[in-house]
Amino acid sequence: MGVCVSCRRRERKIPEKRSVPGVVGPAKGAAAELLPRPVNRFTAMANSMSNIKMTNPIKNMVSKRRIRYTKHGFNLDLAYITDRLIAMGFPAEKLEGVYRNHIDEVYRFLETMHKDHYKIYNLCSERTYDPSKFHKRVERYAFEDHTPPHMELIQPFCENVHSWLSADTRNVAVVHCKAGKGRTGTMVCCYLLYSGDQPNADEALKFYGRKRTLDEKGVTIPSQRRYVEYYGALLRSGVAYRAGAARVQVRELRMSPPPAAHVPAAAAPPDLVLCQADPHADPHSEHNVLVLKTPPGCVDVQRDENSIRICLTQCTPLFGDIRVDVYNKPKMKMRKEKLFHFWFNTFFVTAEVGAQRIPPLPDSPDLETYKLTLNKWQLDDAHKDKQHKHYSPDFKVELIVEKVPDSSTYRPACDRTRSPTSSSSSSGSVGSDPETDGNWDSGIQAYGTLEMYDHHHLWRSVILRAEPGRSLPLFGALFGREIIDVPPKE
């Protein structure tokens, strides 16, 4: 006869644990202090594995096409751009040190090769480490990954590096971000221009690409390259940069030819978001970003077979570093999708650096008007479309802005005469506010919502409103932690 199921289950039961004579429990009190402390096996493994050759294949894979330093027993994601200027990846700890530069190895390298004569420049806004690990010779000029530095950040960085290198001929500057390529390359190229090592932005970018990467593709993000060009133009002109010297209001964004038919923006109304960097941010801390949102109905979207035009019927004056985000808003999806974005600086647009002056618009004949033209390869995200699946090779964006006098206040742009094919859409707006018109007080014109972000986290939102005809303060009056909410007159 076979064995029943219940019997088989009893046979499979694990035998009960029995106490063994002579075995006592863990020590307590003073006796516990004499015993070795428990060790975190994962941390210990990471700290030891990062210093032996078995992790080198992992590090090589993570560093991709970046040049590595493999001399004198080291294997680091690190390259000498010049004899005294070093670019490297982030000095990581614990498990991250298995596939990135381990902070102990970086310390050993610097102490071996440049003892007492190195200073580190950390460009990461998302992470940091204890400066005492490098004798507190660490400076921080932080900005976001995949973005250009704010213009206020570049000159202090270059001056600090130059001061350090000039103090002793043996001194070296070590610059890093997370991967040690894009942000690092942007600031290193700016310093190469500042020091006169390279004659212009194009040569500086090419030189860095050869020294830092195997495929000579160093700084690849278009907006980062644009800011190197801006800084080169600033040095050539000899003019001091002033963020508030050029206030502009955006009037129109044109895309031509339209994106491919399968791209949602080809059918759905595009959404435009304007962001302004806080020029008063501390160079050694994270930067804030201000996002202006206008109420629905302030944007006129016009399209034909050759172009898509997003015309703003009102815009608060902006100055300094501006980010333009273009989204599509599919009707069947709750979340909008970004098409592309780009950064520009109003100081250089009005100085005709990468931009040109054009005849004024009919409704504002007294204002200087400029057009910033960017091709596909000058647009962040769109430049990745190398197979031209979404955008044609001759795709371009034209941004029309008007220079606002320094002493002026907000002036709404007049409504334009719409073409027969135009469509006014609340879904295509400058960061459309979801509130309905009923939420706005009767007789009060809402100029928009100002949102302030600190490292991607919204910490304040203020509705800007005033009576029709009453002026609204410029963005300059809204910076900092004290935000002005313009109330209606009693």
CSV table of C-alpha atoms in Angstrom, one decimal, residues 278-468:
chain,number,residue,atom,x,y,z
A,278,ASP,CA,17.1,82.6,-10.0
A,279,PRO,CA,20.1,84.9,-10.6
A,280,HIS,CA,20.5,85.5,-6.9
A,281,ALA,CA,21.3,81.9,-6.0
A,282,ASP,CA,24.5,81.3,-4.1
A,283,PRO,CA,27.2,79.9,-6.5
A,284,HIS,CA,28.1,77.3,-3.9
A,285,SER,CA,24.6,76.0,-3.4
A,286,GLU,CA,21.7,74.5,-5.5
A,287,HIS,CA,19.9,76.9,-7.9
A,288,ASN,CA,16.2,77.7,-7.9
A,289,VAL,CA,14.1,77.7,-11.0
A,290,LEU,CA,11.0,79.9,-11.4
A,291,VAL,CA,8.2,78.7,-13.6
A,292,LEU,CA,5.6,81.1,-15.0
A,293,LYS,CA,2.2,79.7,-15.7
A,294,THR,CA,-0.4,81.8,-17.5
A,295,PRO,CA,-4.2,81.2,-17.2
A,296,PRO,CA,-6.0,79.4,-20.1
A,297,GLY,CA,-6.7,81.2,-23.3
A,298,CYS,CA,-3.5,83.2,-23.4
A,299,VAL,CA,-1.9,81.3,-26.2
A,300,ASP,CA,-2.9,81.3,-29.9
A,301,VAL,CA,-1.7,78.1,-31.7
A,302,GLN,CA,-1.6,78.5,-35.5
A,303,ARG,CA,-0.6,75.6,-37.8
A,304,ASP,CA,-0.4,74.9,-41.5
A,305,GLU,CA,1.5,72.4,-43.6
A,306,ASN,CA,4.8,74.3,-43.3
A,307,SER,CA,4.9,75.3,-39.6
A,308,ILE,CA,3.4,75.4,-36.1
A,309,ARG,CA,3.3,78.8,-34.4
A,310,ILE,CA,2.7,79.3,-30.7
A,311,CYS,CA,1.8,83.0,-30.2
A,312,LEU,CA,1.7,84.4,-26.7
A,313,THR,CA,-1.0,87.1,-26.1
A,314,GLN,CA,0.7,88.0,-22.8
A,315,CYS,CA,4.0,87.3,-21.1
A,316,THR,CA,5.8,88.6,-18.0
A,317,PRO,CA,9.2,90.0,-18.8
A,318,LEU,CA,12.1,87.5,-18.3
A,319,PHE,CA,15.8,88.0,-17.9
A,320,GLY,CA,18.9,85.9,-17.4
A,321,ASP,CA,18.9,82.1,-18.0
A,322,ILE,CA,15.6,80.9,-19.5
A,323,ARG,CA,14.5,77.3,-20.3
A,324,VAL,CA,11.9,76.7,-22.9
A,325,ASP,CA,10.1,73.4,-22.7
A,326,VAL,CA,7.8,72.3,-25.5
A,327,TYR,CA,5.3,69.5,-24.7
A,328,ASN,CA,2.5,67.8,-26.5
A,329,LYS,CA,-0.8,67.2,-24.7
A,330,PRO,CA,-2.5,64.1,-26.1
A,331,LYS,CA,-6.2,64.0,-25.5
A,332,MET,CA,-6.2,60.3,-24.6
A,333,LYS,CA,-3.4,60.6,-22.1
A,334,MET,CA,-3.4,62.3,-18.7
A,335,ARG,CA,0.3,63.1,-18.8
A,336,LYS,CA,1.9,65.4,-21.3
A,337,GLU,CA,5.1,64.3,-23.0
A,338,LYS,CA,8.1,66.5,-23.6
A,339,LEU,CA,9.2,67.0,-27.2
A,340,PHE,CA,12.3,69.1,-26.7
A,341,HIS,CA,13.7,71.9,-24.6
A,342,PHE,CA,16.5,74.4,-24.8
A,343,TRP,CA,18.2,77.1,-22.6
A,344,PHE,CA,19.1,80.6,-23.7
A,345,ASN,CA,20.3,83.8,-22.0
A,346,THR,CA,18.5,87.1,-22.7
A,347,PHE,CA,21.8,89.0,-22.3
A,348,PHE,CA,23.3,87.3,-25.3
A,349,VAL,CA,20.1,87.3,-27.4
A,350,THR,CA,19.8,91.0,-27.3
A,351,ALA,CA,23.6,91.3,-28.0
A,352,GLU,CA,22.9,89.3,-31.2
A,353,VAL,CA,25.0,86.3,-30.1
A,354,GLY,CA,23.4,83.4,-31.9
A,355,ALA,CA,20.4,85.7,-32.6
A,356,GLN,CA,19.5,88.5,-35.0
A,357,ARG,CA,17.5,91.7,-34.8
A,358,ILE,CA,14.4,91.7,-36.9
A,359,PRO,CA,11.7,94.4,-37.7
A,360,PRO,CA,9.4,95.0,-34.8
A,361,LEU,CA,6.0,93.4,-34.6
A,362,PRO,CA,3.0,95.6,-35.8
A,363,ASP,CA,1.5,95.9,-32.3
A,364,SER,CA,4.7,97.0,-30.7
A,365,PRO,CA,6.6,99.2,-33.2
A,366,ASP,CA,8.8,100.8,-30.5
A,367,LEU,CA,10.3,97.6,-29.0
A,368,GLU,CA,13.5,96.0,-30.2
A,369,THR,CA,12.7,92.6,-31.6
A,370,TYR,CA,15.1,89.6,-31.9
A,371,LYS,CA,14.8,86.1,-33.4
A,372,LEU,CA,16.7,83.2,-31.9
A,373,THR,CA,17.0,80.4,-34.5
A,374,LEU,CA,18.0,76.9,-33.4
A,375,ASN,CA,18.3,73.9,-35.8
A,376,LYS,CA,17.5,70.3,-34.8
A,377,TRP,CA,21.1,69.7,-33.5
A,378,GLN,CA,20.9,72.7,-31.2
A,379,LEU,CA,17.8,71.5,-29.4
A,380,ASP,CA,18.1,69.3,-26.3
A,381,ASP,CA,16.4,65.9,-26.8
A,382,ALA,CA,15.6,66.6,-30.5
A,383,HIS,CA,19.3,66.3,-31.2
A,384,LYS,CA,19.1,62.6,-30.4
A,385,ASP,CA,16.9,61.9,-33.4
A,386,LYS,CA,19.8,60.9,-35.6
A,387,GLN,CA,17.6,58.8,-37.9
A,388,HIS,CA,15.2,61.6,-38.5
A,389,LYS,CA,12.2,59.6,-37.4
A,390,HIS,CA,10.5,62.5,-35.5
A,391,TYR,CA,12.0,65.6,-37.0
A,392,SER,CA,13.3,66.3,-40.5
A,393,PRO,CA,17.0,67.1,-41.0
A,394,ASP,CA,16.1,70.8,-41.7
A,395,PHE,CA,13.8,71.1,-38.6
A,396,LYS,CA,14.3,74.4,-36.8
A,397,VAL,CA,12.8,76.5,-34.0
A,398,GLU,CA,12.5,80.2,-34.1
A,399,LEU,CA,11.9,82.1,-30.9
A,400,ILE,CA,10.7,85.7,-31.2
A,401,VAL,CA,11.3,88.0,-28.3
A,402,GLU,CA,11.0,91.7,-27.6
A,403,LYS,CA,13.4,93.7,-25.4
A,404,VAL,CA,11.6,95.4,-22.6
A,405,PRO,CA,13.0,98.7,-21.3
A,406,ASP,CA,14.6,98.4,-17.9
A,407,SER,CA,12.2,100.9,-16.3
A,408,SER,CA,9.1,99.4,-17.7
A,409,THR,CA,6.6,97.0,-16.0
A,410,TYR,CA,4.5,94.3,-17.4
A,411,ARG,CA,2.7,95.1,-20.6
A,412,PRO,CA,0.3,92.6,-22.0
A,413,ALA,CA,0.9,91.8,-25.7
A,414,CYS,CA,-2.0,92.7,-27.9
A,415,ASP,CA,-4.2,90.0,-29.5
A,416,ARG,CA,-3.2,89.3,-33.0
A,417,THR,CA,-5.4,89.0,-36.0
A,418,ARG,CA,-5.8,85.3,-36.4
A,419,SER,CA,-5.5,83.5,-39.7
A,420,PRO,CA,-8.3,81.4,-40.9
A,421,THR,CA,-6.3,78.3,-39.9
A,422,SER,CA,-5.5,79.5,-36.4
A,423,SER,CA,-6.9,77.9,-33.3
A,424,SER,CA,-7.0,79.5,-29.9
A,425,SER,CA,-6.5,76.6,-27.4
A,426,SER,CA,-6.3,76.6,-23.7
A,427,SER,CA,-4.5,73.3,-24.0
A,428,GLY,CA,-1.6,75.0,-25.8
A,429,SER,CA,-0.5,77.4,-23.1
A,430,VAL,CA,2.5,78.6,-21.2
A,431,GLY,CA,2.2,76.0,-18.4
A,432,SER,CA,-1.6,76.1,-18.5
A,433,ASP,CA,-3.1,76.5,-15.1
A,434,PRO,CA,-5.9,73.9,-14.5
A,435,GLU,CA,-8.1,76.3,-12.7
A,436,THR,CA,-11.2,77.5,-14.5
A,437,ASP,CA,-12.0,81.1,-15.2
A,438,GLY,CA,-14.5,81.0,-12.3
A,439,ASN,CA,-11.6,80.9,-9.9
A,440,TRP,CA,-10.4,84.3,-11.0
A,441,ASP,CA,-12.0,87.3,-9.2
A,442,SER,CA,-14.4,89.4,-11.3
A,443,GLY,CA,-12.8,92.5,-12.7
A,444,ILE,CA,-9.3,91.3,-11.9
A,445,GLN,CA,-6.9,90.3,-14.7
A,446,ALA,CA,-4.8,87.3,-13.8
A,447,TYR,CA,-1.3,87.5,-15.2
A,448,GLY,CA,-0.4,84.0,-14.2
A,449,THR,CA,1.0,81.8,-11.5
A,450,LEU,CA,4.6,82.0,-10.3
A,451,GLU,CA,6.0,78.7,-9.0
A,452,MET,CA,9.4,78.5,-7.3
A,453,TYR,CA,11.3,75.2,-7.3
A,454,ASP,CA,14.2,74.3,-5.2
A,455,HIS,CA,16.0,71.2,-6.7
A,456,HIS,CA,12.9,70.0,-8.4
A,457,HIS,CA,10.6,70.5,-5.3
A,458,LEU,CA,7.9,73.0,-5.4
A,459,TRP,CA,8.0,75.1,-2.3
A,460,ARG,CA,5.9,78.2,-3.1
A,461,SER,CA,3.2,79.1,-5.6
A,462,VAL,CA,1.7,82.6,-5.9
A,463,ILE,CA,-1.0,83.8,-8.2
A,464,LEU,CA,-0.1,87.1,-9.8
A,465,ARG,CA,-3.1,89.3,-10.4
A,466,ALA,CA,-3.9,93.0,-10.9
A,467,GLU,CA,-6.6,95.2,-12.2
A,468,PRO,CA,-6.8,95.7,-16.0
